mmCIF file of C-alpha atoms and ligand atoms in Angstrom:
data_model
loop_
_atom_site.group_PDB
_atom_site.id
_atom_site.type_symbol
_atom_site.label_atom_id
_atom_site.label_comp_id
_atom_site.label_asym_id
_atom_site.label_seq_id
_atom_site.Cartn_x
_atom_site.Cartn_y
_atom_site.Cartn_z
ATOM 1 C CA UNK A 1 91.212 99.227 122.562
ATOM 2 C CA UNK A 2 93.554 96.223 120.971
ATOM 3 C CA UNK A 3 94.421 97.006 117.411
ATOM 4 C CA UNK A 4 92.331 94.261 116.105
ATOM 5 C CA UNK A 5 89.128 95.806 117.526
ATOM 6 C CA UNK A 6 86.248 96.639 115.331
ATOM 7 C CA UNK A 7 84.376 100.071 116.550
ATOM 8 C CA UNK A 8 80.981 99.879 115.808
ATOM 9 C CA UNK A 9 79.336 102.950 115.996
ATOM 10 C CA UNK A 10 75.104 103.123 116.221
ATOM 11 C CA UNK A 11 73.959 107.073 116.145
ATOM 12 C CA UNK A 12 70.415 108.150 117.382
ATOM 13 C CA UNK A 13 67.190 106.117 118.046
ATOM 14 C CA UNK A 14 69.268 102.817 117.341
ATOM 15 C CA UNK A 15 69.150 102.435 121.272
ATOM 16 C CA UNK A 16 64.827 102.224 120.593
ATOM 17 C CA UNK A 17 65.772 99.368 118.212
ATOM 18 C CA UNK A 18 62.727 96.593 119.374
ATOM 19 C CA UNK A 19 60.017 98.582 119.577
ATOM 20 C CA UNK A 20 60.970 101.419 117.117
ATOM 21 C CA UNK A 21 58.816 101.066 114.035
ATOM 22 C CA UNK A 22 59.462 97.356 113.622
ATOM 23 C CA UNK A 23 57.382 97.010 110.542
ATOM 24 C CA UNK A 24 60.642 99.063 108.932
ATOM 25 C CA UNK A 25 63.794 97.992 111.650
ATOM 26 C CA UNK A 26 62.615 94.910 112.625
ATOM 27 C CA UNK A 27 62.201 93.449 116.356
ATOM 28 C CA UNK A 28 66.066 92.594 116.910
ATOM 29 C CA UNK A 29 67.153 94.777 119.571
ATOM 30 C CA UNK A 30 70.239 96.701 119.359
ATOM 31 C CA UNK A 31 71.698 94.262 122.370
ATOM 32 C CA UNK A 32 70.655 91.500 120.265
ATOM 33 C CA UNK A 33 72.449 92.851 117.669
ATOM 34 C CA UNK A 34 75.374 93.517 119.687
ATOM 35 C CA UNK A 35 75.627 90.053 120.761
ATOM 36 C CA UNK A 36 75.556 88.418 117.630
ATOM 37 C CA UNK A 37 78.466 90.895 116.378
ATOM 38 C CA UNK A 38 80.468 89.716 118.969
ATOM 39 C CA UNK A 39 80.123 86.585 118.392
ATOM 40 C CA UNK A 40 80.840 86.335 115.022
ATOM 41 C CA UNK A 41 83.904 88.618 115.230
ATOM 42 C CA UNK A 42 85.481 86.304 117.323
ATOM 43 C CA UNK A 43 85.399 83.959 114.209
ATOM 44 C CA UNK A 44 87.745 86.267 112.209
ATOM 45 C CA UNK A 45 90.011 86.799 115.404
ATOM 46 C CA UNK A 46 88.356 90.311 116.090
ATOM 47 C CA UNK A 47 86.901 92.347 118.690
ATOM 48 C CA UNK A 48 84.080 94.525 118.581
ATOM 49 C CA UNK A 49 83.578 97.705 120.841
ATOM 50 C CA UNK A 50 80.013 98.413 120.388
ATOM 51 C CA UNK A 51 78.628 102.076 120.913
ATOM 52 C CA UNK A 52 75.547 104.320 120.341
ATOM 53 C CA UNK A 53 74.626 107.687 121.007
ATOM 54 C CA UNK A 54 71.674 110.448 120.138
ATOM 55 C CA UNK A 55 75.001 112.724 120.249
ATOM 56 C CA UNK A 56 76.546 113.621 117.199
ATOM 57 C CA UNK A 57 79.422 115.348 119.484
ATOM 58 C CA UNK A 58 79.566 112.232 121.411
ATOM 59 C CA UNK A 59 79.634 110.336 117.897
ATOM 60 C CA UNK A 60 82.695 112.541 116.447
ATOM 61 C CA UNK A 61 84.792 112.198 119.926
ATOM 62 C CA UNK A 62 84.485 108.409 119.636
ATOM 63 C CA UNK A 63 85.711 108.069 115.917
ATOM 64 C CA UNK A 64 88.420 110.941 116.805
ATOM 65 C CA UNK A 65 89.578 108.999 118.985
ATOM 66 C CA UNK A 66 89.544 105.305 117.249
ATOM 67 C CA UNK A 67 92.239 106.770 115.071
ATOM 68 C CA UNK A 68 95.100 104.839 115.658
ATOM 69 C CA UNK A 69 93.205 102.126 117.779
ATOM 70 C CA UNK A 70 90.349 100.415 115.743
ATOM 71 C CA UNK A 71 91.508 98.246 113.162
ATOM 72 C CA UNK A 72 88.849 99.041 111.282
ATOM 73 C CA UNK A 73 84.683 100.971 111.788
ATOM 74 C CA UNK A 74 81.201 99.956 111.077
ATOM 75 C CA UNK A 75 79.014 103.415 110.910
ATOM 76 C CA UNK A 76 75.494 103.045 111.323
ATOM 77 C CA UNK A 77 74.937 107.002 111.644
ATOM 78 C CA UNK A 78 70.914 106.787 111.677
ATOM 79 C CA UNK A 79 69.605 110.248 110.719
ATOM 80 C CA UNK A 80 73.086 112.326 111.039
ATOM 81 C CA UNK A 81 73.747 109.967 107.854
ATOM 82 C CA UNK A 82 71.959 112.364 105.926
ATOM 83 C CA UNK A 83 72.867 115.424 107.625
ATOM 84 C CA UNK A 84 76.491 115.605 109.528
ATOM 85 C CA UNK A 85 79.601 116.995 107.662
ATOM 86 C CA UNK A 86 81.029 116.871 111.261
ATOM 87 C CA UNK A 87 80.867 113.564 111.220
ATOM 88 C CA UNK A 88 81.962 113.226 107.474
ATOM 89 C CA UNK A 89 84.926 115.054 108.453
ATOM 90 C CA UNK A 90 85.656 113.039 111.640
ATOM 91 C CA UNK A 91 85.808 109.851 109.590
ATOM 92 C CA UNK A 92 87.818 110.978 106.841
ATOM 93 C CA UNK A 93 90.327 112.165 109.306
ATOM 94 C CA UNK A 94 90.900 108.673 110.105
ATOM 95 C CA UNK A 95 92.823 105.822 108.522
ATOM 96 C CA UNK A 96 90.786 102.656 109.452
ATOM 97 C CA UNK A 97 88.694 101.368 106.576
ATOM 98 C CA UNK A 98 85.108 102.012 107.329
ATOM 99 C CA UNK A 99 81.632 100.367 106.554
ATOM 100 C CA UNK A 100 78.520 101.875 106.402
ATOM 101 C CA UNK A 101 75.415 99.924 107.635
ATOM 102 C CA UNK A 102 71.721 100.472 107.481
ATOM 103 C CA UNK A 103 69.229 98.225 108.554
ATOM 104 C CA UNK A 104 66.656 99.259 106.248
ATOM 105 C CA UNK A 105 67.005 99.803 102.363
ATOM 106 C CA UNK A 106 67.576 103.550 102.525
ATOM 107 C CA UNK A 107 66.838 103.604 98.707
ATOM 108 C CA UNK A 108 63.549 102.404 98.913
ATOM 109 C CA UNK A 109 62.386 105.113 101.215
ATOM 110 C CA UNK A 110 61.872 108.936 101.481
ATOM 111 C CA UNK A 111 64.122 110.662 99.317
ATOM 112 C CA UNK A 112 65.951 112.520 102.069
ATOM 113 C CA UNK A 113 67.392 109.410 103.035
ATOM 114 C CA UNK A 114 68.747 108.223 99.333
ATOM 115 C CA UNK A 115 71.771 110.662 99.881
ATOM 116 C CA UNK A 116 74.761 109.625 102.908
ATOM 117 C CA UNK A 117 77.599 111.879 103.985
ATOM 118 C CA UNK A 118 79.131 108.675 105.225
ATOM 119 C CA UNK A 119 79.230 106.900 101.333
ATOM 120 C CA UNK A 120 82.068 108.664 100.369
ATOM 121 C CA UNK A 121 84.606 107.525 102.684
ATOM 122 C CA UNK A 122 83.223 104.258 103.027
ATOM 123 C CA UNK A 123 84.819 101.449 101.839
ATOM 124 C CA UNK A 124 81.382 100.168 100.862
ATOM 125 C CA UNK A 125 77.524 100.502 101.975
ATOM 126 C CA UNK A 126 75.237 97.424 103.520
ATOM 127 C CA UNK A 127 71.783 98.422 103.324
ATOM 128 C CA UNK A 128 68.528 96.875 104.211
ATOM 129 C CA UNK A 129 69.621 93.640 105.510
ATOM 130 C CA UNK A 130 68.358 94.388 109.204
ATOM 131 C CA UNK A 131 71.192 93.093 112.012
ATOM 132 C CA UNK A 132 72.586 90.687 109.684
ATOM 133 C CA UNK A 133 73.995 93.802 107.970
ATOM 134 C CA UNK A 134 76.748 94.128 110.634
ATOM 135 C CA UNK A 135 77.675 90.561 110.773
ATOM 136 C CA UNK A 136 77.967 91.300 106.472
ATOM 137 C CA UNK A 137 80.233 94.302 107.209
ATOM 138 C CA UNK A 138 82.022 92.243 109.842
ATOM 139 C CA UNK A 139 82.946 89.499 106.898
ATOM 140 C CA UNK A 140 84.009 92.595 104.291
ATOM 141 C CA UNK A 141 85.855 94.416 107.232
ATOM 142 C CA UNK A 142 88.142 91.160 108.460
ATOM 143 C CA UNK A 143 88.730 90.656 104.284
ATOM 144 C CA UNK A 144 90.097 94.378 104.141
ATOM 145 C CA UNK A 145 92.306 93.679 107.364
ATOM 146 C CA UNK A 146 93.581 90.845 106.092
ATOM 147 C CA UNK A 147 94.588 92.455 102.543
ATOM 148 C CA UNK A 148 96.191 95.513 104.322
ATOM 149 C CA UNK A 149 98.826 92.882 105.919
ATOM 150 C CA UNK A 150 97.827 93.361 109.399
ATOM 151 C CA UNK A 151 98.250 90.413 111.668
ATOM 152 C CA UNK A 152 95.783 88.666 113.485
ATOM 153 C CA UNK A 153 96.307 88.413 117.303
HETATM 154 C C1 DQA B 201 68.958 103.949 109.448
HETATM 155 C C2 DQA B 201 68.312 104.700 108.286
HETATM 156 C C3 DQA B 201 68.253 106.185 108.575
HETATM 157 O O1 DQA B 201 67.635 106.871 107.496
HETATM 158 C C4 DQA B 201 67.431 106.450 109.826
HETATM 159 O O2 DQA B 201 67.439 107.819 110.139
HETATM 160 C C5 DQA B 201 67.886 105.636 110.987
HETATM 161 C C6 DQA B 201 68.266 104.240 110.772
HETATM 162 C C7 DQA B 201 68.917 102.413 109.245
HETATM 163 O O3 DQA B 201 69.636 101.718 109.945
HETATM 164 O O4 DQA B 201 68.135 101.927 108.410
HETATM 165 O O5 DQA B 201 67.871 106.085 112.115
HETATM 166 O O6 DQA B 201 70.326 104.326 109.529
#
């Protein structure tokens, strides 16, 4: 992984993204969404190595090992938002700054989901902005880069 490599990290049922309750996700699927990351990180001189797993294990080996590599992660954790300290630990182990994504407005719905391990070492939280949410945390993550002094390949 270059050092100016965003990992973007999608945790369980993301990969049903298209035909998983669209009335709340949408119809985009998680390729789709892939794509258009791409894409646009290319505009701020970035890469973007694009994962998902059901896995939380698979989920913690991937940011343990980003440390050091990605210059920066998007975390869309899907349910183990609201439930993994393992993962909570795994990113604040880590020195990349990190954005938190959610495709739906996790404050408009069931209370279980109002409350994020992730939040609190995020930089900041996108939420309910469908895939255009990771193109948002693309812009805020290539602003943060670019403050921290690191240079651009
Ligand atoms: C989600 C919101 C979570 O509450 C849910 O468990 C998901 C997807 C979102 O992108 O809106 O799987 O992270």
């Amino acid at each position: 992984m270059a050092s100016q490599t965003i990992l973007v990290l999608n945790g369980p049922n993301l990969n049903l993204l298209g035909t998983r309750e669209p009335e709340i996700y949408g119809t985009e699927t998680l390729e789709d969404i892939e794509r258009a990351a791409a894409e646009h990180a290319k505009r701020h001189g970035l890469a973007v190595d694009f994962r998902q797993s059901n896995s939380e294990s698979e989920l913690i080996g991937w940011v343990q090992t980003s440390d050091g590599q990605a210059a920066g992660l998007i975390v869309n954790a899907g349910a183990y938002t609201h439930t993994s300290v393992a993962l909570l630990d795994a990113l604040r182990a880590t020195r990349a700054p990190i954005v938190e994504v959610h495709l739906s407005n996790i404050f408009q719905r069931e209370t279980f989901r109002h409350h994020s391990y992730i939040s609190e070492v995020a930089k900041g939280v996108i939420s309910g902005f469908g895939g255009h949410g990771y193109i948002l945390a693309l812009d805020a993550l290539a602003g943060l880069i670019q403050e921290s002094g690191a240079t651009a390949p």
